[in-house]
XYZ file of C-alpha atoms in Angstrom:
330
model
C -0.162 -0.202 0.083
C 1.328 3.326 -0.828
C -0.106 6.238 1.593
C -0.087 10.035 1.362
C 2.061 12.158 4.030
C -1.139 12.675 5.907
C -2.466 9.310 5.903
C 0.736 7.978 7.198
C 1.277 10.204 9.685
C -2.401 9.760 11.052
C -1.741 6.175 11.097
C 1.210 6.526 12.756
C 0.121 8.797 15.138
C -2.736 6.243 15.998
C -0.217 3.052 16.234
C -1.862 1.696 13.053
C 0.341 -0.018 10.316
C 1.803 2.039 7.865
C 3.262 1.829 4.268
C 6.539 3.379 5.858
C 7.641 4.758 9.256
C 7.202 9.077 8.908
C 10.729 10.876 9.184
C 11.269 14.534 9.706
C 14.534 16.817 10.666
C 13.877 20.511 11.232
C 16.569 23.108 11.556
C 16.800 26.966 12.159
C 17.409 29.203 9.107
C 19.683 31.809 10.931
C 19.576 35.399 9.466
C 16.638 34.243 6.903
C 14.530 34.027 10.048
C 14.479 37.991 10.466
C 12.292 38.038 7.425
C 9.026 36.191 6.899
C 9.385 35.947 3.342
C 13.146 34.657 3.284
C 12.108 32.357 5.971
C 9.456 30.837 4.190
C 11.649 29.908 1.336
C 14.290 28.270 3.441
C 11.757 26.365 4.924
C 9.985 25.394 1.769
C 13.392 24.271 0.210
C 14.404 22.472 2.775
C 11.227 20.436 2.790
C 11.076 20.162 -1.570
C 14.897 18.755 -1.162
C 14.354 16.270 1.191
C 10.631 15.257 1.135
C 9.931 14.981 5.317
C 6.383 13.831 6.216
C 5.775 17.223 8.065
C 7.274 20.548 8.304
C 8.199 21.994 11.668
C 8.511 25.511 10.746
C 11.572 26.999 13.148
C 11.858 30.693 13.699
C 14.252 32.494 16.120
C 13.182 32.103 19.602
C 13.221 35.901 19.838
C 9.893 35.857 17.419
C 7.483 35.452 20.489
C 9.275 38.086 22.767
C 10.784 41.022 20.601
C 7.311 43.064 20.906
C 8.156 42.827 24.892
C 11.526 44.595 24.296
C 13.985 41.296 23.679
C 16.262 41.793 20.847
C 18.457 38.804 19.432
C 21.302 38.394 17.047
C 23.184 35.620 14.978
C 26.871 34.822 15.718
C 27.420 31.733 14.282
C 26.131 29.108 16.586
C 25.889 25.722 14.899
C 22.385 25.192 16.098
C 21.207 28.304 14.273
C 20.503 29.953 17.351
C 20.827 33.538 18.422
C 22.348 35.379 21.164
C 19.970 37.916 23.069
C 21.369 41.234 23.371
C 18.677 43.338 25.278
C 15.732 41.818 27.644
C 13.001 44.141 29.053
C 13.145 42.369 32.595
C 15.706 42.887 35.266
C 14.091 43.635 38.185
C 11.058 41.500 39.930
C 8.806 44.556 39.021
C 9.496 44.551 35.666
C 7.373 41.606 35.314
C 4.207 43.544 35.984
C 4.862 45.806 32.511
C 4.708 42.545 30.724
C 0.911 42.816 28.823
C -0.906 40.526 26.303
C 0.223 41.322 22.638
C -1.824 41.888 19.469
C -0.612 38.259 17.494
C -1.425 40.627 14.580
C 0.927 43.172 15.145
C 4.940 43.728 15.024
C 7.011 40.483 15.253
C 4.285 38.124 16.049
C 2.286 39.286 12.715
C 5.501 39.279 10.699
C 5.560 35.682 11.842
C 1.980 34.703 11.039
C 3.037 36.076 7.540
C 5.754 33.489 7.122
C 3.382 31.013 8.098
C 0.848 31.871 5.648
C 3.637 32.064 2.965
C 5.124 28.818 3.956
C 1.836 27.328 3.591
C 1.588 28.472 -0.233
C 4.727 27.349 -0.956
C 4.893 23.625 0.791
C 2.463 21.011 -0.771
C -0.827 20.805 1.071
C -0.092 17.028 1.547
C 2.471 18.092 4.057
C 1.216 18.914 7.594
C 2.678 22.164 8.785
C 3.601 22.791 12.709
C 4.065 26.266 14.120
C 6.378 26.581 17.137
C 5.172 27.354 20.274
C 7.327 28.085 23.369
C 5.844 27.498 26.900
C 5.194 30.237 28.841
C 7.875 29.800 31.307
C 10.247 29.054 28.150
C 9.209 32.730 27.003
C 9.808 34.131 30.680
C 13.495 32.438 30.235
C 14.157 34.502 27.226
C 12.453 38.051 28.930
C 15.049 38.104 31.445
C 18.184 35.665 31.144
C 20.375 33.832 33.366
C 17.747 31.907 35.073
C 16.469 34.878 37.199
C 13.127 33.623 35.981
C 13.419 30.642 38.604
C 14.640 32.804 41.110
C 11.678 35.096 40.735
C 9.338 31.936 40.524
C 10.690 31.128 44.232
C 11.121 34.772 45.432
C 8.998 37.006 43.844
C 6.507 34.799 42.569
C 3.089 37.055 41.900
C 5.158 39.121 40.022
C 6.277 36.192 37.671
C 2.733 35.128 37.722
C 1.487 38.236 36.576
C 3.813 37.864 33.269
C 3.002 34.751 33.193
C -0.856 35.039 32.787
C -0.073 37.739 29.951
C 2.199 35.439 28.132
C -0.268 32.691 28.257
C -2.866 35.262 27.013
C -0.829 35.924 24.310
C 0.319 32.796 23.104
C -3.453 31.442 23.184
C -4.235 34.124 20.567
C -0.823 33.626 18.442
C -1.639 29.801 18.542
C -5.177 30.875 17.254
C -3.897 32.955 14.620
C -1.064 30.464 13.814
C -3.792 27.734 13.139
C -6.006 30.253 11.165
C -3.088 31.013 8.784
C -2.776 27.746 7.844
C -0.687 25.707 10.567
C -2.125 22.176 11.029
C -0.799 21.825 14.597
C 1.789 22.906 16.914
C 5.380 21.792 18.121
C 5.343 22.714 21.565
C 9.100 23.473 22.932
C 9.074 22.986 27.279
C 12.523 24.141 27.858
C 12.528 24.368 31.773
C 10.437 21.052 32.560
C 14.000 19.893 33.680
C 15.311 19.064 37.111
C 18.524 20.969 36.778
C 16.185 24.179 36.139
C 13.286 23.577 38.511
C 11.678 21.105 40.740
C 8.644 18.951 39.773
C 6.644 20.260 42.355
C 7.168 23.840 40.805
C 6.271 22.802 37.465
C 3.391 21.275 37.973
C 2.050 23.997 40.418
C 2.919 26.932 38.239
C 3.950 25.623 34.851
C 1.530 22.854 34.088
C -1.623 24.472 34.182
C -0.458 27.271 31.548
C 0.922 24.594 29.148
C -2.609 22.733 29.171
C -4.464 25.884 28.775
C -2.562 26.521 25.391
C -2.807 22.734 24.553
C -6.698 23.008 24.958
C -7.068 26.292 22.880
C -5.425 23.814 20.250
C -7.647 21.121 20.730
C -10.757 23.652 20.982
C -9.380 25.135 17.482
C -8.672 21.779 15.250
C -11.036 19.195 17.131
C -10.411 15.694 15.923
C -7.424 16.875 13.230
C -5.591 18.089 16.326
C -1.511 17.638 16.107
C 0.125 18.521 18.796
C 4.084 17.571 18.775
C 5.997 18.177 22.319
C 9.471 18.640 22.650
C 10.907 17.922 26.269
C 14.176 19.877 26.286
C 17.112 19.138 28.443
C 19.207 15.714 29.933
C 16.934 15.601 33.306
C 13.570 16.393 31.732
C 10.323 15.403 33.543
C 9.214 13.094 31.059
C 6.113 11.665 33.185
C 4.534 15.450 33.005
C 4.662 15.698 29.388
C 3.253 12.080 28.686
C 0.049 13.165 30.794
C -0.423 16.163 28.250
C -3.220 15.759 25.523
C -0.640 15.546 22.654
C -0.204 13.497 19.893
C 3.419 13.018 19.768
C 6.651 13.573 21.776
C 10.092 14.267 21.262
C 13.077 14.548 23.802
C 16.615 13.762 23.687
C 16.000 9.598 23.689
C 19.728 8.850 22.661
C 21.266 11.214 25.213
C 18.787 10.670 28.074
C 16.402 8.129 29.341
C 13.934 6.941 28.623
C 14.701 5.083 25.155
C 12.024 5.432 22.667
C 10.438 1.699 23.571
C 10.136 2.634 26.839
C 9.154 6.469 26.281
C 6.372 4.587 24.020
C 5.227 2.489 26.949
C 4.601 5.769 29.064
C 3.229 8.091 26.150
C 0.300 7.001 24.408
C 0.887 8.648 21.458
C 3.698 8.781 18.532
C 7.268 8.962 19.966
C 9.863 10.927 18.011
C 13.516 10.297 17.523
C 15.888 7.717 17.164
C 19.019 9.929 16.321
C 20.906 12.933 18.692
C 22.092 15.760 17.579
C 25.880 14.468 17.669
C 24.746 11.507 15.531
C 23.500 13.962 12.066
C 26.544 15.902 12.641
C 29.443 13.280 13.515
C 28.092 10.021 12.187
C 28.370 8.456 8.532
C 25.434 7.447 6.478
C 26.290 3.928 7.188
C 25.875 4.901 10.928
C 22.848 6.614 10.413
C 20.833 4.217 8.595
C 21.935 1.681 11.266
C 20.477 3.915 14.268
C 17.537 4.281 12.189
C 16.771 0.406 11.807
C 17.466 0.229 15.479
C 14.568 2.767 16.054
C 12.277 0.979 13.593
C 13.089 -2.553 15.181
C 12.429 -1.266 18.415
C 9.338 0.741 18.109
C 8.051 -2.968 15.507
C 7.716 -0.065 12.745
C 4.583 1.570 14.579
C 4.125 4.793 16.345
C 7.175 5.707 15.544
C 8.773 8.934 13.767
C 12.466 8.900 12.814
C 14.393 12.289 13.805
C 16.868 13.788 16.006
C 16.201 14.548 19.699
C 16.349 18.348 19.265
C 16.794 20.810 16.095
C 19.164 19.893 13.584
C 22.332 21.506 13.870
C 23.163 23.547 10.611
C 26.397 21.760 10.250
C 24.717 18.296 9.363
C 26.585 16.912 6.619
C 23.733 16.815 3.769
C 24.761 13.056 2.988
C 23.908 12.318 6.355
C 20.346 13.807 6.035
C 19.826 11.956 3.065
C 20.809 8.583 4.334
C 18.124 9.338 7.213
C 15.479 9.908 4.819
C 16.383 6.645 3.108
C 16.255 4.493 5.487
C 12.792 4.833 5.919
C 12.442 3.879 2.124
C 14.159 0.655 2.901
């Protein structure tokens, strides 16, 4: 049997047989990500060249915080991420200046234009996911140096005021992104990790905000909802994410526990991974295909999408990328 990308992905999300396992990689497009047309063109070109089963639309992380006063510049980091050079929060009282934003204005509006343009350029059979950062992840970038966690512990009411505004803004943006052509979201949970925050703190303060955003996606998308969670970090609280109403989960499975098979026992949806960032950069086409086969075999070919545990570095050899894409066809 031969499936369309949407059919294949829908079957994999449900744990049903597929003609081949889905595969997808995503990367940053530094400098291009400062212009909606250039970003859309670059994402579309990457998709056209490698033919992934879905597109994870990757902006600079600053897109969602620029309108509050953040500024970031690219300085050559291999992951393609930018460095923050201006932040609006320095003292606890500054959190009270963070108010809800209009998703159709400023940097948020520009990113909606990029999503809309990408949807025009990419085959309609390819699902498109908008990148959404959790409220605490956005707070991290508003202040820097991990001080949002200090303020969570010592000035909670000030931080919570801002988190409410961030959550409201994010819900508005999610709704606008779905209306602009996104088929779902890639929800980045960058602070859900034991080396940053306690599990109790995350469950008490952050989890309710995450759930409000995810529920907004479900309300807008209904039965076609596609939420891919990303747990960032080596000490992440896997079981928190595993409880969330999402269809897929991506984490650093090659760098930390659990492995894919164990993750699939603890999370009911599709698991996304099988390779690390280091694998895709330092490996060879032969090692990439071996790792791909091991991941597929571990999952019995079901409920798995091959990818890296985090964003693919811009330095990944093209041959390694091609090897991963070819692995599922064999």
